[in-house]
Amino acid sequence: MPVESAEIRRVELFADLPEQECVALASIALRVRYAAGATLFLAGDPSPGLYVLLSGRVRLSRISPNGREQVIHIVTPGHHFNSVPVFDGGPCPVNASAQTDVTALLFPGERLHALILEHPAVALRLLADSCRYLRQLVDLVDDLALTTVQGRLARLLLTQAESGEQGFVQPLTQSEMAARLGTVREMVGRSLKTFEAMGLIRIERGVIVIVDRTGLERESERE
């Protein structure tokens, strides 16, 4: 089914673009779907183009030669990914996999490149979103270089937790936490036990509950 300009406008990234730009984007967009666990592309692959996520979550990561994974970003609906090859002509810089069932719009690279030459407003919108990603990458580098594993774990738990003084942390395995934090599963396990012994969290049948949010916030600030 062809993509309509109204569907482009419903995407947060393009919501306030003029109709002319939305029509142009719709004319080159392809709707793609992936099941949870599917690989969209791998680092080094030729780029299929730029993706804008409509539903689901996509995990962007790099894997070291010894198999250790570092999660770069979790893409949520309304945002784009894989823009770098559109502008520099190179291969995909990261691995992308579907964390859940995913629906996205794919804009083939060459056609999108030609489109933004005619519609600079689209380029400015993509640039603004790319700068947001760049800020997140700077924060990630800062965390990895300047913050302890326990500090990074405390921050992740707070980010994943429900609001309120006590909150259930959204489910993540220790392996997933390690990939997000740039460490190994064993270190995550030891840090969780430390937090539990300090009375900051409670682990019930594998579910993490934040008991002392203020104390965990202090741990998140430790260098």
PDB file of C-alpha atoms in Angstrom:
ATOM      1  CA  MET A   1       0.000   0.000   0.000  1.00  0.00           C
ATOM      2  CA  PRO A   2       1.510   3.394  -0.974  1.00  0.00           C
ATOM      3  CA  VAL A   3       2.604   5.737   1.788  1.00  0.00           C
ATOM      4  CA  GLU A   4       0.425   8.846   2.029  1.00  0.00           C
ATOM      5  CA  SER A   5       1.586  12.338   2.966  1.00  0.00           C
ATOM      6  CA  ALA A   6      -0.776  12.242   5.962  1.00  0.00           C
ATOM      7  CA  GLU A   7       1.213   9.297   7.327  1.00  0.00           C
ATOM      8  CA  ILE A   8       4.450  11.278   6.936  1.00  0.00           C
ATOM      9  CA  ARG A   9       2.907  14.159   8.845  1.00  0.00           C
ATOM     10  CA  ARG A  10       1.946  11.861  11.741  1.00  0.00           C
ATOM     11  CA  VAL A  11       5.629  11.118  12.318  1.00  0.00           C
ATOM     12  CA  GLU A  12       7.011  13.405  15.031  1.00  0.00           C
ATOM     13  CA  LEU A  13      10.152  14.101  13.011  1.00  0.00           C
ATOM     14  CA  PHE A  14       8.200  15.536  10.063  1.00  0.00           C
ATOM     15  CA  ALA A  15       5.059  16.783  11.821  1.00  0.00           C
ATOM     16  CA  ASP A  16       5.332  20.472  10.939  1.00  0.00           C
ATOM     17  CA  LEU A  17       6.940  20.236   7.509  1.00  0.00           C
ATOM     18  CA  PRO A  18       5.075  21.950   4.644  1.00  0.00           C
ATOM     19  CA  GLU A  19       2.748  19.720   2.627  1.00  0.00           C
ATOM     20  CA  GLN A  20       5.032  19.857  -0.410  1.00  0.00           C
ATOM     21  CA  GLU A  21       7.847  18.203   1.560  1.00  0.00           C
ATOM     22  CA  CYS A  22       5.521  15.590   3.040  1.00  0.00           C
ATOM     23  CA  VAL A  23       4.246  14.660  -0.423  1.00  0.00           C
ATOM     24  CA  ALA A  24       7.814  14.376  -1.712  1.00  0.00           C
ATOM     25  CA  LEU A  25       8.847  12.142   1.204  1.00  0.00           C
ATOM     26  CA  ALA A  26       5.773   9.937   0.771  1.00  0.00           C
ATOM     27  CA  SER A  27       6.615   9.448  -2.908  1.00  0.00           C
ATOM     28  CA  ILE A  28       9.916   7.682  -2.113  1.00  0.00           C
ATOM     29  CA  ALA A  29       9.017   5.965   1.189  1.00  0.00           C
ATOM     30  CA  LEU A  30       8.720   2.204   1.549  1.00  0.00           C
ATOM     31  CA  ARG A  31       6.838   0.651   4.475  1.00  0.00           C
ATOM     32  CA  VAL A  32       8.846  -2.200   6.017  1.00  0.00           C
ATOM     33  CA  ARG A  33       8.111  -4.589   8.887  1.00  0.00           C
ATOM     34  CA  TYR A  34      10.376  -6.817  10.987  1.00  0.00           C
ATOM     35  CA  ALA A  35       9.605  -9.401  13.638  1.00  0.00           C
ATOM     36  CA  ALA A  36      11.137  -9.124  17.102  1.00  0.00           C
ATOM     37  CA  GLY A  37      14.742 -10.345  17.001  1.00  0.00           C
ATOM     38  CA  ALA A  38      15.209  -9.731  13.281  1.00  0.00           C
ATOM     39  CA  THR A  39      18.383  -8.067  12.014  1.00  0.00           C
ATOM     40  CA  LEU A  40      17.755  -4.987   9.878  1.00  0.00           C
ATOM     41  CA  PHE A  41      21.404  -4.565   8.897  1.00  0.00           C
ATOM     42  CA  LEU A  42      24.924  -5.093  10.213  1.00  0.00           C
ATOM     43  CA  ALA A  43      27.814  -2.681  10.602  1.00  0.00           C
ATOM     44  CA  GLY A  44      29.723  -2.646   7.326  1.00  0.00           C
ATOM     45  CA  ASP A  45      26.740  -3.629   5.165  1.00  0.00           C
ATOM     46  CA  PRO A  46      25.833  -1.463   2.171  1.00  0.00           C
ATOM     47  CA  SER A  47      23.212   0.981   3.371  1.00  0.00           C
ATOM     48  CA  PRO A  48      19.571   0.368   2.358  1.00  0.00           C
ATOM     49  CA  GLY A  49      18.763   3.968   3.288  1.00  0.00           C
ATOM     50  CA  LEU A  50      17.369   5.980   6.159  1.00  0.00           C
ATOM     51  CA  TYR A  51      14.711   4.516   8.456  1.00  0.00           C
ATOM     52  CA  VAL A  52      12.011   6.375  10.374  1.00  0.00           C
ATOM     53  CA  LEU A  53      10.464   4.229  13.078  1.00  0.00           C
ATOM     54  CA  LEU A  54       6.655   4.099  13.225  1.00  0.00           C
ATOM     55  CA  SER A  55       6.205   1.491  15.950  1.00  0.00           C
ATOM     56  CA  GLY A  56       8.319  -0.782  18.121  1.00  0.00           C
ATOM     57  CA  ARG A  57      11.932  -0.398  19.279  1.00  0.00           C
ATOM     58  CA  VAL A  58      15.189  -0.846  17.362  1.00  0.00           C
ATOM     59  CA  ARG A  59      18.512  -1.566  19.046  1.00  0.00           C
ATOM     60  CA  LEU A  60      21.654   0.022  17.578  1.00  0.00           C
ATOM     61  CA  SER A  61      24.931  -1.526  18.703  1.00  0.00           C
ATOM     62  CA  ARG A  62      28.543  -2.377  17.924  1.00  0.00           C
ATOM     63  CA  ILE A  63      30.216  -5.708  18.726  1.00  0.00           C
ATOM     64  CA  SER A  64      33.908  -6.065  19.574  1.00  0.00           C
ATOM     65  CA  PRO A  65      36.136  -8.786  18.037  1.00  0.00           C
ATOM     66  CA  ASN A  66      35.729 -10.844  21.240  1.00  0.00           C
ATOM     67  CA  GLY A  67      31.933 -10.672  20.971  1.00  0.00           C
ATOM     68  CA  ARG A  68      31.185  -8.028  23.602  1.00  0.00           C
ATOM     69  CA  GLU A  69      28.293  -5.776  22.667  1.00  0.00           C
ATOM     70  CA  GLN A  70      27.935  -2.055  23.332  1.00  0.00           C
ATOM     71  CA  VAL A  71      24.454  -0.658  22.833  1.00  0.00           C
ATOM     72  CA  ILE A  72      24.690   2.746  21.160  1.00  0.00           C
ATOM     73  CA  HIS A  73      21.037   3.706  21.219  1.00  0.00           C
ATOM     74  CA  ILE A  74      17.492   2.348  21.487  1.00  0.00           C
ATOM     75  CA  VAL A  75      15.365   3.995  18.781  1.00  0.00           C
ATOM     76  CA  THR A  76      11.756   4.771  19.665  1.00  0.00           C
ATOM     77  CA  PRO A  77       8.838   5.691  17.357  1.00  0.00           C
ATOM     78  CA  GLY A  78       9.032   9.027  15.596  1.00  0.00           C
ATOM     79  CA  HIS A  79      12.817   9.076  15.257  1.00  0.00           C
ATOM     80  CA  HIS A  80      15.194   8.136  12.459  1.00  0.00           C
ATOM     81  CA  PHE A  81      18.340   6.019  12.247  1.00  0.00           C
ATOM     82  CA  ASN A  82      21.057   5.156   9.716  1.00  0.00           C
ATOM     83  CA  SER A  83      21.333   8.686   8.360  1.00  0.00           C
ATOM     84  CA  VAL A  84      25.158   8.690   8.222  1.00  0.00           C
ATOM     85  CA  PRO A  85      25.456   6.645   4.980  1.00  0.00           C
ATOM     86  CA  VAL A  86      22.917   8.909   3.269  1.00  0.00           C
ATOM     87  CA  PHE A  87      25.290  11.842   3.669  1.00  0.00           C
ATOM     88  CA  ASP A  88      28.758  10.245   3.497  1.00  0.00           C
ATOM     89  CA  GLY A  89      28.038   7.390   1.076  1.00  0.00           C
ATOM     90  CA  GLY A  90      29.696   4.813   3.314  1.00  0.00           C
ATOM     91  CA  PRO A  91      28.405   1.542   4.800  1.00  0.00           C
ATOM     92  CA  CYS A  92      26.151   1.168   7.815  1.00  0.00           C
ATOM     93  CA  PRO A  93      28.087   2.240  10.933  1.00  0.00           C
ATOM     94  CA  VAL A  94      26.220   0.063  13.471  1.00  0.00           C
ATOM     95  CA  ASN A  95      24.188  -3.114  13.819  1.00  0.00           C
ATOM     96  CA  ALA A  96      20.420  -2.658  13.944  1.00  0.00           C
ATOM     97  CA  SER A  97      18.028  -5.269  15.333  1.00  0.00           C
ATOM     98  CA  ALA A  98      14.339  -5.271  16.200  1.00  0.00           C
ATOM     99  CA  GLN A  99      13.786  -5.445  19.963  1.00  0.00           C
ATOM    100  CA  THR A 100      10.050  -5.819  19.345  1.00  0.00           C
ATOM    101  CA  ASP A 101       7.909  -6.196  16.250  1.00  0.00           C
ATOM    102  CA  VAL A 102       8.777  -3.137  14.176  1.00  0.00           C
ATOM    103  CA  THR A 103       7.126  -1.047  11.472  1.00  0.00           C
ATOM    104  CA  ALA A 104       9.201   1.650   9.793  1.00  0.00           C
ATOM    105  CA  LEU A 105       9.429   3.829   6.735  1.00  0.00           C
ATOM    106  CA  LEU A 106      12.533   3.275   4.625  1.00  0.00           C
ATOM    107  CA  PHE A 107      13.822   6.109   2.445  1.00  0.00           C
ATOM    108  CA  PRO A 108      16.338   4.699  -0.090  1.00  0.00           C
ATOM    109  CA  GLY A 109      19.607   6.605   0.170  1.00  0.00           C
ATOM    110  CA  GLU A 110      20.083   7.858  -3.391  1.00  0.00           C
ATOM    111  CA  ARG A 111      16.464   8.968  -3.737  1.00  0.00           C
ATOM    112  CA  LEU A 112      16.516  10.719  -0.360  1.00  0.00           C
ATOM    113  CA  HIS A 113      19.791  12.454  -1.207  1.00  0.00           C
ATOM    114  CA  ALA A 114      18.254  13.798  -4.412  1.00  0.00           C
ATOM    115  CA  LEU A 115      15.108  14.851  -2.541  1.00  0.00           C
ATOM    116  CA  ILE A 116      16.907  16.898   0.104  1.00  0.00           C
ATOM    117  CA  LEU A 117      18.789  18.821  -2.581  1.00  0.00           C
ATOM    118  CA  GLU A 118      15.384  20.045  -3.776  1.00  0.00           C
ATOM    119  CA  HIS A 119      13.827  20.340  -0.300  1.00  0.00           C
ATOM    120  CA  PRO A 120      16.400  21.733   2.162  1.00  0.00           C
ATOM    121  CA  ALA A 121      13.778  21.877   4.927  1.00  0.00           C
ATOM    122  CA  VAL A 122      13.971  18.063   5.078  1.00  0.00           C
ATOM    123  CA  ALA A 123      17.763  18.216   5.418  1.00  0.00           C
ATOM    124  CA  LEU A 124      17.475  20.720   8.270  1.00  0.00           C
ATOM    125  CA  ARG A 125      14.985  18.487  10.080  1.00  0.00           C
ATOM    126  CA  LEU A 126      17.239  15.440   9.724  1.00  0.00           C
ATOM    127  CA  LEU A 127      20.245  17.484  10.817  1.00  0.00           C
ATOM    128  CA  ALA A 128      18.445  18.642  13.973  1.00  0.00           C
ATOM    129  CA  ASP A 129      17.540  15.053  14.897  1.00  0.00           C
ATOM    130  CA  SER A 130      21.086  13.900  14.105  1.00  0.00           C
ATOM    131  CA  CYS A 131      22.437  16.552  16.474  1.00  0.00           C
ATOM    132  CA  ARG A 132      20.182  15.127  19.171  1.00  0.00           C
ATOM    133  CA  TYR A 133      21.771  11.713  18.569  1.00  0.00           C
ATOM    134  CA  LEU A 134      25.228  13.289  18.683  1.00  0.00           C
ATOM    135  CA  ARG A 135      24.494  14.783  22.097  1.00  0.00           C
ATOM    136  CA  GLN A 136      23.424  11.343  23.318  1.00  0.00           C
ATOM    137  CA  LEU A 137      26.653   9.827  21.988  1.00  0.00           C
ATOM    138  CA  VAL A 138      28.680  12.492  23.794  1.00  0.00           C
ATOM    139  CA  ASP A 139      26.815  11.626  26.996  1.00  0.00           C
ATOM    140  CA  LEU A 140      27.528   7.926  26.374  1.00  0.00           C
ATOM    141  CA  VAL A 141      31.255   8.570  25.896  1.00  0.00           C
ATOM    142  CA  ASP A 142      31.236  10.697  29.035  1.00  0.00           C
ATOM    143  CA  ASP A 143      29.572   7.904  31.001  1.00  0.00           C
ATOM    144  CA  LEU A 144      31.934   5.201  29.731  1.00  0.00           C
ATOM    145  CA  ALA A 145      35.057   7.268  30.346  1.00  0.00           C
ATOM    146  CA  LEU A 146      34.238   9.162  33.533  1.00  0.00           C
ATOM    147  CA  THR A 147      31.622   7.187  35.488  1.00  0.00           C
ATOM    148  CA  THR A 148      31.997   3.904  37.366  1.00  0.00           C
ATOM    149  CA  VAL A 149      29.988   0.847  36.384  1.00  0.00           C
ATOM    150  CA  GLN A 150      27.943   1.215  39.584  1.00  0.00           C
ATOM    151  CA  GLY A 151      27.217   4.843  38.747  1.00  0.00           C
ATOM    152  CA  ARG A 152      26.123   3.944  35.224  1.00  0.00           C
ATOM    153  CA  LEU A 153      23.968   1.085  36.521  1.00  0.00           C
ATOM    154  CA  ALA A 154      22.278   3.355  39.066  1.00  0.00           C
ATOM    155  CA  ARG A 155      21.468   5.832  36.310  1.00  0.00           C
ATOM    156  CA  LEU A 156      20.076   3.072  34.081  1.00  0.00           C
ATOM    157  CA  LEU A 157      17.845   1.744  36.863  1.00  0.00           C
ATOM    158  CA  LEU A 158      16.501   5.227  37.542  1.00  0.00           C
ATOM    159  CA  THR A 159      15.843   5.778  33.833  1.00  0.00           C
ATOM    160  CA  GLN A 160      14.042   2.446  33.491  1.00  0.00           C
ATOM    161  CA  ALA A 161      12.001   2.814  36.680  1.00  0.00           C
ATOM    162  CA  GLU A 162       8.463   4.013  37.059  1.00  0.00           C
ATOM    163  CA  SER A 163       8.016   7.444  38.602  1.00  0.00           C
ATOM    164  CA  GLY A 164       7.513   7.788  42.345  1.00  0.00           C
ATOM    165  CA  GLU A 165       9.642   7.159  45.404  1.00  0.00           C
ATOM    166  CA  GLN A 166       9.420   3.412  44.870  1.00  0.00           C
ATOM    167  CA  GLY A 167       9.166   2.062  41.362  1.00  0.00           C
ATOM    168  CA  PHE A 168       9.417  -1.181  39.477  1.00  0.00           C
ATOM    169  CA  VAL A 169      12.262  -1.190  36.973  1.00  0.00           C
ATOM    170  CA  GLN A 170      11.194  -2.130  33.455  1.00  0.00           C
ATOM    171  CA  PRO A 171      12.457  -5.671  32.761  1.00  0.00           C
ATOM    172  CA  LEU A 172      16.025  -5.960  31.499  1.00  0.00           C
ATOM    173  CA  THR A 173      18.249  -9.020  31.744  1.00  0.00           C
ATOM    174  CA  GLN A 174      21.697  -8.632  33.254  1.00  0.00           C
ATOM    175  CA  SER A 175      23.168  -9.273  29.811  1.00  0.00           C
ATOM    176  CA  GLU A 176      21.054  -6.439  28.360  1.00  0.00           C
ATOM    177  CA  MET A 177      22.150  -4.137  31.167  1.00  0.00           C
ATOM    178  CA  ALA A 178      25.787  -5.017  30.527  1.00  0.00           C
ATOM    179  CA  ALA A 179      25.406  -4.242  26.816  1.00  0.00           C
ATOM    180  CA  ARG A 180      23.865  -0.867  27.640  1.00  0.00           C
ATOM    181  CA  LEU A 181      26.593  -0.039  30.156  1.00  0.00           C
ATOM    182  CA  GLY A 182      29.685  -1.221  28.292  1.00  0.00           C
ATOM    183  CA  THR A 183      30.587  -3.889  30.859  1.00  0.00           C
ATOM    184  CA  VAL A 184      30.097  -7.616  31.484  1.00  0.00           C
ATOM    185  CA  ARG A 185      27.154  -9.446  33.043  1.00  0.00           C
ATOM    186  CA  GLU A 186      29.171 -10.529  36.107  1.00  0.00           C
ATOM    187  CA  MET A 187      29.928  -6.904  36.998  1.00  0.00           C
ATOM    188  CA  VAL A 188      26.246  -6.010  36.706  1.00  0.00           C
ATOM    189  CA  GLY A 189      25.322  -8.903  38.986  1.00  0.00           C
ATOM    190  CA  ARG A 190      27.842  -7.830  41.632  1.00  0.00           C
ATOM    191  CA  SER A 191      26.697  -4.209  41.474  1.00  0.00           C
ATOM    192  CA  LEU A 192      23.040  -5.197  41.864  1.00  0.00           C
ATOM    193  CA  LYS A 193      23.935  -7.232  44.948  1.00  0.00           C
ATOM    194  CA  THR A 194      25.828  -4.224  46.323  1.00  0.00           C
ATOM    195  CA  PHE A 195      22.809  -1.960  45.793  1.00  0.00           C
ATOM    196  CA  GLU A 196      20.562  -4.525  47.448  1.00  0.00           C
ATOM    197  CA  ALA A 197      22.895  -4.795  50.457  1.00  0.00           C
ATOM    198  CA  MET A 198      22.879  -0.978  50.721  1.00  0.00           C
ATOM    199  CA  GLY A 199      19.076  -1.015  50.856  1.00  0.00           C
ATOM    200  CA  LEU A 200      18.725   0.928  47.598  1.00  0.00           C
ATOM    201  CA  ILE A 201      16.849  -1.751  45.661  1.00  0.00           C
ATOM    202  CA  ARG A 202      14.957  -4.976  46.296  1.00  0.00           C
ATOM    203  CA  ILE A 203      14.990  -7.920  43.911  1.00  0.00           C
ATOM    204  CA  GLU A 204      11.834 -10.046  43.985  1.00  0.00           C
ATOM    205  CA  ARG A 205      11.705 -13.061  41.665  1.00  0.00           C
ATOM    206  CA  GLY A 206      13.973 -11.306  39.207  1.00  0.00           C
ATOM    207  CA  VAL A 207      12.052  -8.015  39.358  1.00  0.00           C
ATOM    208  CA  ILE A 208      14.016  -4.969  40.566  1.00  0.00           C
ATOM    209  CA  VAL A 209      12.199  -2.508  42.818  1.00  0.00           C
ATOM    210  CA  ILE A 210      13.770   0.826  43.746  1.00  0.00           C
ATOM    211  CA  VAL A 211      13.485   1.249  47.520  1.00  0.00           C
ATOM    212  CA  ASP A 212      15.649   4.344  48.067  1.00  0.00           C
ATOM    213  CA  ARG A 213      15.495   6.601  45.017  1.00  0.00           C
ATOM    214  CA  THR A 214      17.488   9.392  46.674  1.00  0.00           C
ATOM    215  CA  GLY A 215      20.281   7.015  47.610  1.00  0.00           C
ATOM    216  CA  LEU A 216      20.354   5.559  44.120  1.00  0.00           C
ATOM    217  CA  GLU A 217      20.537   9.068  42.675  1.00  0.00           C
ATOM    218  CA  ARG A 218      23.623   9.684  44.849  1.00  0.00           C
ATOM    219  CA  GLU A 219      25.214   6.513  43.483  1.00  0.00           C
ATOM    220  CA  SER A 220      24.473   7.615  39.915  1.00  0.00           C
ATOM    221  CA  GLU A 221      26.595  10.724  40.461  1.00  0.00           C
ATOM    222  CA  ARG A 222      29.685   8.894  41.716  1.00  0.00           C
ATOM    223  CA  GLU A 223      32.768   9.047  39.452  1.00  0.00           C
TER     224      GLU A 223
END
